Tab-separated table of C-alpha atoms in Angstrom:
chain	number	residue	atom	x	y	z
R	11	MET	CA	166.320	-22.101	-25.296
R	12	PRO	CA	165.058	-25.728	-25.530
R	13	TYR	CA	164.507	-27.336	-28.923
R	14	VAL	CA	163.957	-30.877	-30.234
R	15	PRO	CA	165.898	-31.601	-33.450
R	16	HIS	CA	164.763	-34.514	-35.610
R	17	THR	CA	166.696	-35.884	-38.532
R	18	PRO	CA	164.788	-36.872	-41.696
R	19	GLU	CA	165.379	-40.530	-40.812
R	20	GLU	CA	163.897	-40.063	-37.334
R	21	VAL	CA	160.838	-38.369	-38.850
R	22	ARG	CA	160.344	-41.329	-41.232
R	23	GLU	CA	160.631	-43.776	-38.335
R	24	MET	CA	157.994	-41.918	-36.297
R	25	LEU	CA	155.623	-41.719	-39.258
R	26	ALA	CA	156.045	-45.444	-39.857
R	27	VAL	CA	155.058	-46.209	-36.264
R	28	VAL	CA	151.782	-44.256	-36.573
R	29	GLY	CA	151.112	-45.582	-40.085
R	30	ALA	CA	151.416	-42.345	-42.065
R	31	ARG	CA	153.313	-42.027	-45.341
R	32	ASP	CA	154.322	-38.402	-44.747
R	33	VAL	CA	153.599	-35.365	-42.545
R	34	ALA	CA	150.802	-34.208	-44.879
R	35	GLU	CA	148.943	-37.489	-44.335
R	36	LEU	CA	149.468	-37.178	-40.588
R	37	PHE	CA	147.442	-33.938	-40.576
R	38	ALA	CA	145.030	-34.908	-43.372
R	39	GLU	CA	141.999	-34.978	-41.063
R	40	ILE	CA	142.326	-31.245	-40.379
R	41	PRO	CA	140.211	-29.387	-42.977
R	42	PRO	CA	142.350	-27.199	-45.258
R	43	ALA	CA	140.438	-24.084	-44.157
R	44	LEU	CA	141.569	-24.655	-40.582
R	45	ARG	CA	145.228	-25.272	-41.354
R	46	PRO	CA	147.772	-22.478	-40.914
R	47	LYS	CA	148.561	-20.762	-44.198
R	48	ARG	CA	152.154	-20.088	-43.209
R	49	PHE	CA	154.271	-19.947	-40.073
R	50	ASP	CA	156.415	-16.983	-41.153
R	51	LEU	CA	159.399	-18.230	-39.193
R	52	PRO	CA	162.935	-17.028	-39.858
R	53	ARG	CA	165.586	-19.465	-40.997
R	54	GLY	CA	167.225	-21.447	-38.249
R	55	GLY	CA	170.459	-20.230	-36.747
R	56	THR	CA	173.183	-21.367	-34.447
R	57	GLU	CA	172.681	-21.158	-30.700
R	58	MET	CA	175.159	-18.304	-30.556
R	59	ALA	CA	173.382	-16.361	-33.324
R	60	VAL	CA	169.922	-16.896	-31.783
R	61	ARG	CA	171.179	-15.816	-28.364
R	62	ALA	CA	172.674	-12.649	-29.831
R	63	THR	CA	169.396	-11.847	-31.577
R	64	MET	CA	167.366	-12.316	-28.388
R	65	GLU	CA	169.768	-10.217	-26.339
R	66	ARG	CA	169.555	-7.459	-28.955
R	67	LEU	CA	165.762	-7.500	-28.733
R	68	ALA	CA	165.829	-7.533	-24.919
R	69	ALA	CA	168.114	-4.503	-24.893
R	70	LYS	CA	165.299	-2.459	-26.452
R	71	ASN	CA	163.328	-2.682	-23.196
R	72	ARG	CA	163.594	0.274	-20.814
R	73	THR	CA	164.862	-1.063	-17.498
R	74	ASP	CA	166.100	2.229	-16.081
R	75	MET	CA	162.734	3.933	-15.501
R	76	THR	CA	161.286	4.900	-12.131
R	77	SER	CA	157.705	3.682	-11.990
R	78	PHE	CA	154.816	4.904	-9.837
R	79	LEU	CA	152.307	2.568	-11.487
R	80	GLY	CA	149.936	0.567	-9.310
R	81	GLY	CA	146.278	-0.074	-9.984
R	82	GLY	CA	146.304	-3.586	-8.554
R	83	PHE	CA	149.853	-4.660	-9.457
R	84	TYR	CA	152.696	-3.621	-7.186
R	85	ASP	CA	156.480	-3.620	-7.313
R	86	HIS	CA	157.350	-4.824	-3.811
R	87	TYR	CA	160.730	-6.191	-2.844
R	88	VAL	CA	161.093	-9.947	-3.308
R	89	PRO	CA	163.677	-11.664	-1.050
R	90	ALA	CA	166.428	-13.494	-2.928
R	91	ALA	CA	165.568	-16.706	-1.078
R	92	SER	CA	162.202	-16.847	-2.876
R	93	ASP	CA	163.759	-17.813	-6.204
R	94	LEU	CA	166.131	-20.275	-4.574
R	95	LEU	CA	163.413	-22.115	-2.665
R	96	LEU	CA	160.846	-22.088	-5.463
R	97	SER	CA	163.318	-23.501	-7.982
R	98	ARG	CA	163.660	-26.772	-6.089
R	99	GLY	CA	162.648	-29.583	-8.425
R	100	GLU	CA	160.063	-31.105	-6.108
R	101	PHE	CA	158.133	-27.823	-6.223
R	102	TYR	CA	158.225	-26.707	-9.815
R	103	THR	CA	157.669	-30.170	-11.305
R	104	ALA	CA	154.670	-31.004	-9.080
R	105	TYR	CA	151.174	-30.699	-10.502
R	106	THR	CA	147.729	-31.884	-9.446
R	107	PRO	CA	147.853	-33.711	-6.093
R	108	TYR	CA	144.993	-36.138	-6.759
R	109	GLN	CA	146.999	-39.027	-5.285
R	110	PRO	CA	147.707	-37.980	-1.696
R	111	GLU	CA	150.080	-40.874	-1.034
R	112	ALA	CA	152.401	-39.399	-3.668
R	113	SER	CA	151.730	-35.711	-3.018
R	114	GLN	CA	152.116	-35.057	0.693
R	115	GLY	CA	154.622	-32.236	0.203
R	116	THR	CA	152.447	-30.403	-2.331
R	117	LEU	CA	149.329	-30.890	-0.239
R	118	GLN	CA	151.007	-29.628	2.919
R	119	ALA	CA	152.304	-26.560	1.064
R	120	ILE	CA	148.753	-25.824	-0.145
R	121	PHE	CA	147.394	-26.323	3.372
R	122	GLU	CA	149.955	-23.942	4.833
R	123	TYR	CA	149.196	-21.372	2.114
R	124	GLN	CA	145.472	-21.608	2.876
R	125	THR	CA	146.184	-21.117	6.567
R	126	ALA	CA	148.367	-18.073	5.897
R	127	VAL	CA	145.917	-16.213	3.643
R	128	THR	CA	142.917	-16.875	5.884
R	129	ARG	CA	144.845	-15.389	8.797
R	130	LEU	CA	145.961	-12.458	6.670
R	131	LEU	CA	142.427	-11.598	5.517
R	132	GLY	CA	140.659	-12.558	8.729
R	133	MET	CA	138.548	-15.251	7.053
R	134	GLU	CA	137.846	-18.915	7.835
R	135	CYS	CA	138.529	-20.953	4.677
R	136	ALA	CA	140.605	-20.687	1.497
R	137	ASN	CA	141.356	-22.679	-1.634
R	138	ALA	CA	144.671	-23.404	-3.321
R	139	GLY	CA	144.473	-20.264	-5.444
R	140	GLY	CA	142.646	-19.040	-8.541
R	141	TYR	CA	143.855	-17.822	-11.910
R	142	ASP	CA	144.248	-14.162	-10.910
R	143	GLY	CA	142.571	-11.427	-8.877
R	144	GLY	CA	139.949	-10.600	-11.503
R	145	THR	CA	138.758	-14.142	-12.118
R	146	ALA	CA	138.823	-14.813	-8.366
R	147	LEU	CA	136.317	-11.977	-7.981
R	148	TYR	CA	134.148	-13.516	-10.706
R	149	GLU	CA	134.342	-16.910	-9.003
R	150	ALA	CA	133.270	-15.235	-5.753
R	151	LEU	CA	130.241	-13.742	-7.493
R	152	MET	CA	129.260	-17.147	-8.858
R	153	MET	CA	129.594	-18.603	-5.342
R	154	ALA	CA	127.065	-16.008	-4.201
R	155	VAL	CA	124.725	-16.761	-7.120
R	156	ARG	CA	124.767	-20.486	-6.345
R	157	HIS	CA	124.312	-19.871	-2.627
R	158	THR	CA	121.423	-17.387	-2.864
R	159	LYS	CA	119.808	-18.623	-6.118
R	160	ARG	CA	119.572	-14.937	-7.106
R	161	LYS	CA	120.668	-13.163	-10.279
R	162	LYS	CA	121.514	-9.577	-9.320
R	163	ALA	CA	124.885	-8.176	-8.248
R	164	VAL	CA	125.555	-4.670	-6.908
R	165	VAL	CA	129.057	-3.522	-7.826
R	166	SER	CA	130.790	-0.326	-6.762
R	167	GLU	CA	132.389	1.642	-9.613
R	168	THR	CA	135.456	1.987	-7.407
R	169	VAL	CA	136.203	-1.707	-7.950
R	170	SER	CA	139.096	-2.085	-10.411
R	171	PRO	CA	137.791	-1.353	-13.924
R	172	ILE	CA	139.820	-4.311	-15.141
R	173	TYR	CA	137.992	-6.571	-12.698
R	174	ARG	CA	134.634	-5.098	-13.677
R	175	ILE	CA	135.382	-5.879	-17.318
R	176	VAL	CA	136.165	-9.462	-16.260
R	177	LEU	CA	132.833	-9.665	-14.418
R	178	ALA	CA	130.916	-8.315	-17.415
R	179	THR	CA	132.682	-10.636	-19.840
R	180	TYR	CA	132.277	-13.852	-17.867
R	181	THR	CA	128.631	-13.175	-16.946
R	182	LYS	CA	127.523	-11.905	-20.367
R	183	ASN	CA	125.601	-15.074	-21.255
R	184	LEU	CA	124.630	-16.095	-17.718
R	185	HIS	CA	121.543	-13.860	-17.500
R	186	LEU	CA	122.881	-11.970	-14.494
R	187	GLU	CA	122.106	-8.339	-13.747
R	188	LEU	CA	125.156	-6.262	-12.829
R	189	VAL	CA	124.193	-2.954	-11.212
R	190	THR	CA	127.145	-0.554	-11.063
R	191	VAL	CA	126.876	2.211	-8.462
R	192	PRO	CA	128.897	5.294	-9.589
R	193	HIS	CA	131.743	6.593	-7.458
R	194	LYS	CA	131.678	9.939	-5.655
R	195	ASP	CA	134.907	11.809	-6.375
R	196	GLY	CA	136.848	8.579	-6.137
R	197	GLY	CA	134.998	7.351	-3.059
R	198	ASP	CA	132.343	4.674	-2.563
R	199	ASP	CA	128.744	5.900	-2.586
R	200	MET	CA	127.717	4.050	0.559
R	201	ASP	CA	124.120	5.280	0.435
R	202	GLY	CA	123.817	4.374	-3.245
R	203	LEU	CA	125.199	0.897	-2.629
R	204	ALA	CA	122.842	0.321	0.295
R	205	GLU	CA	119.819	1.532	-1.701
R	206	ALA	CA	120.665	-0.806	-4.592
R	207	ILE	CA	120.508	-3.899	-2.364
R	208	ASP	CA	117.112	-5.627	-2.360
R	209	ASP	CA	115.603	-9.101	-2.031
R	210	ARG	CA	116.834	-9.994	-5.542
R	211	THR	CA	120.473	-9.209	-4.775
R	212	ALA	CA	122.885	-12.131	-4.719
R	213	ALA	CA	125.949	-10.100	-3.784
R	214	VAL	CA	127.385	-6.667	-3.153
R	215	VAL	CA	130.929	-6.298	-4.533
R	216	VAL	CA	133.404	-3.705	-3.219
R	217	GLN	CA	137.152	-3.163	-3.017
R	218	ASN	CA	139.432	-1.953	-0.204
R	219	PRO	CA	141.504	0.078	-0.763
R	220	ASN	CA	139.438	0.960	-3.808
R	221	PHE	CA	140.891	1.615	-7.250
R	222	PHE	CA	141.513	5.266	-6.332
R	223	GLY	CA	143.515	4.180	-3.273
R	224	GLN	CA	140.858	5.241	-0.760
R	225	VAL	CA	140.475	3.189	2.430
R	226	GLN	CA	136.911	2.489	3.541
R	227	ASP	CA	135.088	0.574	6.293
R	228	PHE	CA	132.241	-1.475	4.823
R	229	THR	CA	130.953	-2.949	8.092
R	230	GLU	CA	127.564	-1.186	7.948
R	231	LEU	CA	127.092	-1.967	4.256
R	232	PHE	CA	127.830	-5.644	4.829
R	233	ALA	CA	125.332	-5.723	7.697
R	234	LYS	CA	122.729	-4.254	5.336
R	235	ALA	CA	123.554	-6.920	2.754
R	236	ALA	CA	123.260	-9.701	5.338
R	237	ALA	CA	119.846	-8.422	6.427
R	238	ALA	CA	118.696	-8.673	2.799
R	239	GLY	CA	120.094	-12.191	2.429
R	240	ALA	CA	122.873	-11.065	0.077
R	241	VAL	CA	126.513	-12.147	0.131
R	242	SER	CA	129.192	-9.521	0.843
R	243	ILE	CA	132.269	-9.773	-1.381
R	244	MET	CA	135.435	-7.730	-0.967
R	245	SER	CA	138.456	-7.539	-3.233
R	246	CYS	CA	141.483	-6.349	-1.295
R	247	TYR	CA	145.213	-5.624	-1.449
R	248	PRO	CA	146.889	-8.351	0.668
R	249	VAL	CA	150.011	-6.445	1.778
R	250	LEU	CA	147.954	-3.670	3.351
R	251	GLN	CA	145.767	-6.107	5.288
R	252	THR	CA	148.422	-6.138	8.005
R	253	VAL	CA	147.576	-2.517	8.882
R	254	LEU	CA	143.932	-2.189	7.782
R	255	LYS	CA	140.707	-3.596	9.176
R	256	THR	CA	140.441	-6.994	7.495
R	257	PRO	CA	137.527	-8.183	5.341
R	258	GLY	CA	136.667	-10.698	8.049
R	259	ALA	CA	136.539	-7.986	10.706
R	260	MET	CA	134.156	-5.990	8.503
R	261	GLY	CA	131.831	-8.967	8.103
R	262	ALA	CA	132.659	-9.958	4.522
R	263	ASP	CA	131.383	-13.374	3.444
R	264	ILE	CA	133.984	-13.766	0.693
R	265	ALA	CA	137.329	-11.975	0.324
R	266	THR	CA	139.472	-12.164	-2.792
R	267	ALA	CA	142.773	-10.586	-3.777
R	268	GLU	CA	145.464	-10.493	-6.413
R	269	GLY	CA	148.388	-12.333	-4.840
R	270	GLN	CA	151.053	-10.753	-7.070
R	271	SER	CA	152.102	-8.332	-4.337
R	272	LEU	CA	153.081	-11.273	-2.110
R	273	GLY	CA	156.406	-12.010	-3.744
R	274	LEU	CA	155.461	-12.512	-7.395
R	275	PRO	CA	157.403	-10.324	-9.835
R	276	LEU	CA	155.454	-8.149	-12.264
R	277	SER	CA	156.815	-10.188	-15.223
R	278	PHE	CA	154.938	-8.469	-18.047
R	279	GLY	CA	151.591	-9.467	-16.520
R	280	GLY	CA	151.864	-12.914	-14.996
R	281	PRO	CA	151.512	-15.651	-14.088
R	282	TYR	CA	149.628	-14.331	-11.110
R	283	LEU	CA	147.528	-15.702	-8.272
R	284	GLY	CA	143.893	-15.245	-7.339
R	285	ILE	CA	143.501	-15.455	-3.568
R	286	MET	CA	140.066	-16.775	-2.517
R	287	THR	CA	138.830	-16.936	1.071
R	288	CYS	CA	135.361	-17.255	2.573
R	289	ARG	CA	133.312	-18.023	5.641
R	290	LYS	CA	132.937	-21.698	6.504
R	291	SER	CA	129.237	-21.598	5.621
R	292	LEU	CA	130.160	-20.988	1.965
R	293	VAL	CA	133.108	-23.361	1.638
R	294	ARG	CA	131.200	-25.993	-0.346
R	295	GLN	CA	130.496	-23.381	-3.011
R	296	MET	CA	134.187	-22.567	-3.340
R	297	PRO	CA	135.805	-23.652	-6.613
R	298	GLY	CA	139.282	-25.099	-7.054
R	299	ARG	CA	141.300	-27.344	-4.814
R	300	ILE	CA	141.033	-27.307	-1.025
R	301	ALA	CA	143.621	-29.146	1.048
R	302	GLY	CA	142.745	-30.510	4.474
R	303	ARG	CA	144.778	-32.025	7.303
R	304	THR	CA	143.772	-35.390	8.748
R	305	ARG	CA	145.221	-38.575	10.270
R	306	ASP	CA	145.733	-41.963	8.679
R	307	ALA	CA	144.863	-45.354	10.175
R	308	ALA	CA	148.138	-45.317	12.121
R	309	GLY	CA	147.413	-41.892	13.604
R	310	ARG	CA	149.993	-40.078	11.484
R	311	THR	CA	149.287	-36.575	10.160
R	312	GLY	CA	148.363	-36.558	6.486
R	313	TYR	CA	147.067	-34.084	3.906
R	314	VAL	CA	144.335	-34.637	1.316
R	315	LEU	CA	142.101	-32.766	-1.092
R	316	THR	CA	138.827	-32.403	0.750
R	317	LEU	CA	135.181	-31.244	0.641
R	318	GLN	CA	134.899	-31.730	-3.122
R	319	ALA	CA	134.445	-34.586	-5.544
R	320	ARG	CA	136.923	-34.823	-8.380
R	321	GLU	CA	134.039	-34.209	-10.799
R	322	GLN	CA	134.142	-30.576	-9.726
R	323	HIS	CA	137.495	-30.306	-11.487
R	324	ILE	CA	136.991	-32.459	-14.582
R	325	ARG	CA	133.295	-32.440	-15.592
R	326	ARG	CA	131.843	-29.227	-16.980
R	327	GLN	CA	128.294	-29.888	-15.765
R	328	LYS	CA	129.497	-30.683	-12.229
R	329	ALA	CA	132.203	-28.034	-11.973
R	330	THR	CA	132.085	-25.075	-9.608
R	331	SER	CA	134.460	-23.436	-12.092
R	332	ASN	CA	135.563	-23.967	-15.680
R	333	ILE	CA	138.806	-22.028	-15.288
R	334	CYS	CA	141.192	-24.955	-15.000
R	335	SER	CA	144.542	-23.367	-14.260
R	336	ASN	CA	146.620	-24.771	-11.421
R	337	GLN	CA	148.208	-21.821	-9.599
R	338	ALA	CA	149.749	-23.865	-6.775
R	339	LEU	CA	153.312	-22.845	-7.695
R	340	CYS	CA	152.354	-19.158	-7.507
R	341	ALA	CA	150.562	-19.860	-4.219
R	342	LEU	CA	153.720	-21.514	-2.904
R	343	ARG	CA	155.738	-18.443	-3.847
R	344	ALA	CA	153.280	-16.244	-1.942
R	345	LEU	CA	153.590	-18.570	1.062
R	346	ILE	CA	157.391	-18.430	0.911
R	347	ASN	CA	157.255	-14.632	0.832
R	348	LEU	CA	154.848	-14.511	3.772
R	349	CYS	CA	157.079	-16.818	5.797
R	350	LEU	CA	160.263	-14.918	4.953
R	351	ALA	CA	158.731	-11.540	5.791
R	352	GLY	CA	156.693	-12.655	8.779
R	353	GLU	CA	154.012	-10.497	10.382
R	354	GLU	CA	156.493	-7.819	11.411
R	355	GLY	CA	158.177	-7.648	8.010
R	356	LEU	CA	154.896	-7.494	6.086
R	357	THR	CA	153.555	-4.810	8.420
R	358	ARG	CA	156.734	-2.780	7.941
R	359	GLN	CA	156.442	-3.200	4.166
R	360	ALA	CA	152.879	-1.868	4.258
R	361	ALA	CA	153.767	1.010	6.587
R	362	LEU	CA	156.731	2.148	4.464
R	363	SER	CA	154.593	2.028	1.310
R	364	ILE	CA	151.906	4.158	2.954
R	365	GLU	CA	154.474	6.611	4.332
R	366	ASN	CA	156.033	7.056	0.898
R	367	ALA	CA	152.640	7.620	-0.715
R	368	HIS	CA	151.714	10.296	1.822
R	369	TYR	CA	155.090	11.974	1.317
R	370	ALA	CA	154.479	11.958	-2.452
R	371	ALA	CA	150.998	13.407	-1.993
R	372	MET	CA	152.424	16.216	0.144
R	373	LYS	CA	155.096	17.031	-2.461
R	374	LEU	CA	152.648	17.011	-5.377
R	375	GLU	CA	149.981	19.039	-3.582
R	376	ALA	CA	152.589	21.772	-3.175
R	377	LEU	CA	152.696	22.169	-6.979
R	378	PRO	CA	150.489	24.882	-8.528
R	379	GLY	CA	147.129	23.539	-9.674
R	380	VAL	CA	147.578	20.040	-8.214
R	381	ARG	CA	145.116	18.672	-5.667
R	382	LEU	CA	144.012	15.276	-4.413
R	383	ILE	CA	140.725	13.965	-5.781
R	384	ASN	CA	139.264	13.979	-2.259
R	385	ASP	CA	140.324	14.278	1.365
R	386	ALA	CA	139.539	10.668	2.304
R	387	PRO	CA	142.193	8.459	3.947
R	388	PHE	CA	144.308	6.460	1.508
R	389	GLY	CA	146.894	3.701	1.616
R	390	ASN	CA	149.866	3.540	-0.717
R	391	GLU	CA	147.976	4.977	-3.711
R	392	PHE	CA	146.193	8.253	-4.311
R	393	ALA	CA	144.545	10.066	-7.185
R	394	ALA	CA	145.834	13.531	-7.985
R	395	MET	CA	144.037	16.061	-10.170
R	396	LEU	CA	146.422	17.933	-12.484
R	397	PRO	CA	145.778	21.240	-14.278
R	398	VAL	CA	146.687	19.441	-17.537
R	399	ASN	CA	145.707	16.204	-19.254
R	400	ALA	CA	147.182	13.328	-17.220
R	401	LYS	CA	147.911	11.139	-20.233
R	402	LEU	CA	149.900	13.869	-21.977
R	403	ALA	CA	151.779	14.648	-18.769
R	404	ALA	CA	152.609	10.961	-18.356
R	405	ARG	CA	153.981	10.718	-21.894
R	406	THR	CA	156.243	13.718	-21.317
R	407	LEU	CA	157.554	12.322	-18.035
R	408	MET	CA	158.156	8.892	-19.562
R	409	ASP	CA	160.532	10.509	-22.033
R	410	ASP	CA	162.456	11.636	-18.948
R	411	GLY	CA	162.589	8.119	-17.472
R	412	ILE	CA	159.633	8.431	-15.064
R	413	ILE	CA	156.341	6.535	-15.258
R	414	PRO	CA	154.297	8.891	-13.049
R	415	GLY	CA	151.246	6.702	-12.575
R	416	PHE	CA	148.044	5.574	-14.255
R	417	PRO	CA	145.883	8.144	-16.134
R	418	LEU	CA	142.364	7.518	-14.807
R	419	GLY	CA	140.644	9.014	-17.854
R	420	ARG	CA	141.135	5.706	-19.638
R	421	TYR	CA	138.365	4.125	-17.545
R	422	TYR	CA	136.581	7.001	-15.781
R	423	LYS	CA	134.688	9.644	-17.708
R	424	GLY	CA	135.467	13.192	-16.637
R	425	LEU	CA	138.797	12.268	-15.024
R	426	GLY	CA	141.085	13.036	-17.944
R	427	ASN	CA	143.273	15.158	-15.669
R	428	ALA	CA	143.435	12.576	-12.868
R	429	LEU	CA	146.557	10.492	-12.253
R	430	LEU	CA	146.662	7.432	-9.962
R	431	ILE	CA	150.054	7.399	-8.216
R	432	CYS	CA	151.444	4.430	-6.275
R	433	CYS	CA	154.383	4.050	-3.914
R	434	THR	CA	155.916	0.970	-2.317
R	435	GLU	CA	158.756	0.446	0.123
R	436	LYS	CA	161.138	0.316	-2.852
R	437	HIS	CA	160.730	4.013	-3.657
R	438	GLU	CA	163.424	6.355	-2.406
R	439	ARG	CA	162.493	9.836	-1.240
R	440	SER	CA	164.888	11.156	-3.884
R	441	GLU	CA	162.824	9.446	-6.588
R	442	ILE	CA	159.641	11.033	-5.253
R	443	ASP	CA	161.361	14.420	-5.135
R	444	ARG	CA	162.451	13.952	-8.755
R	445	LEU	CA	158.860	13.139	-9.786
R	446	ALA	CA	157.643	16.344	-8.117
R	447	ARG	CA	160.376	18.462	-9.737
R	448	ARG	CA	159.818	17.101	-13.242
R	449	LEU	CA	156.032	17.358	-12.961
R	450	GLY	CA	156.398	20.908	-11.649
R	451	LYS	CA	158.387	21.865	-14.762
R	452	ILE	CA	155.650	20.498	-17.026
R	453	LEU	CA	152.964	22.403	-15.166
């Protein structure tokens, strides 16, 4: 691991340059109450000893488990070329491309990423990426608030509970009204959502597939929202957009997604990528960086940041967003994955994931007392009702090396026996069979 050793003489030389007698004087302006009481660090060791310690700690992690966890984060196969290409120095050392004459490669990569995700989601415009899927959804809501000058948002309860917590947290002091429409057995209450939309509504927020894995067509709902002057926002799962009706085809005004499934490893929760796309009519409300293609005075193709003043990135009162994380490297990784897979490869990835999920549903439904939460169509995730508490069943299976899914009772009242189960193309039929056998023994 990197470290910077300084000898006592070097420390004295640095202090002399800044005019401080010692380290205590260097930090004297920090009030004592705000200073750390102690760092509680172990004594230093040799590189060999530190490496051995870290390897010993890493060995405590379980890396041999079969996981059926999903809920917005998916273990898809990542081509080996992704790491090789992304690790090129000109990519991972690049940062903010404010100077186009020195950043043509970065700007072109952003432009190509924007082009790819707009095509994938059936939308017209995109930015260079947000912090993650949850904050991208919040940013979309704020786009709608600025555009409509309204303060009410209608949100389906089938939107990821994690994302809904993000929305509630970020809007807590913004005097917005969030109206949550309860789910119906894991499905969207289309009538309830439509009835909640009125002339005060800035946006209607839905997810497809929803958190329970159900696939839904929101075309009629979005038409109702448009008639009321509200903005339609959809959070979606990008891999499945190759086989589902896209947000654009349904009439969504803004479509967001968590880009992790496009080649980003799970990595203990990040860094991830918030995909943001919209209709052209809303592009000036879009936060973050937007790359455009143009021509210079000599007629040569060039790339620039466009449609926004720099103040939108550096001045709080002018900013369309105050989440200032540059996710361009994660966006580049998603672009690399999209290019390596291609339309055919991504479609096959989605189809295999869906096939595996339907095979798993068939195997589990054959167990006594197990049923699906509803009979609606689903993608690569489904919610199964067990005759026992899902959390307890999950703990028992984890002792046997299987993470069976996500217990829905954590976020949904009355669903203590419901388990959200996910499959991707990486799951073998033998692994699904093993899940069914082990769960059958518990039941």
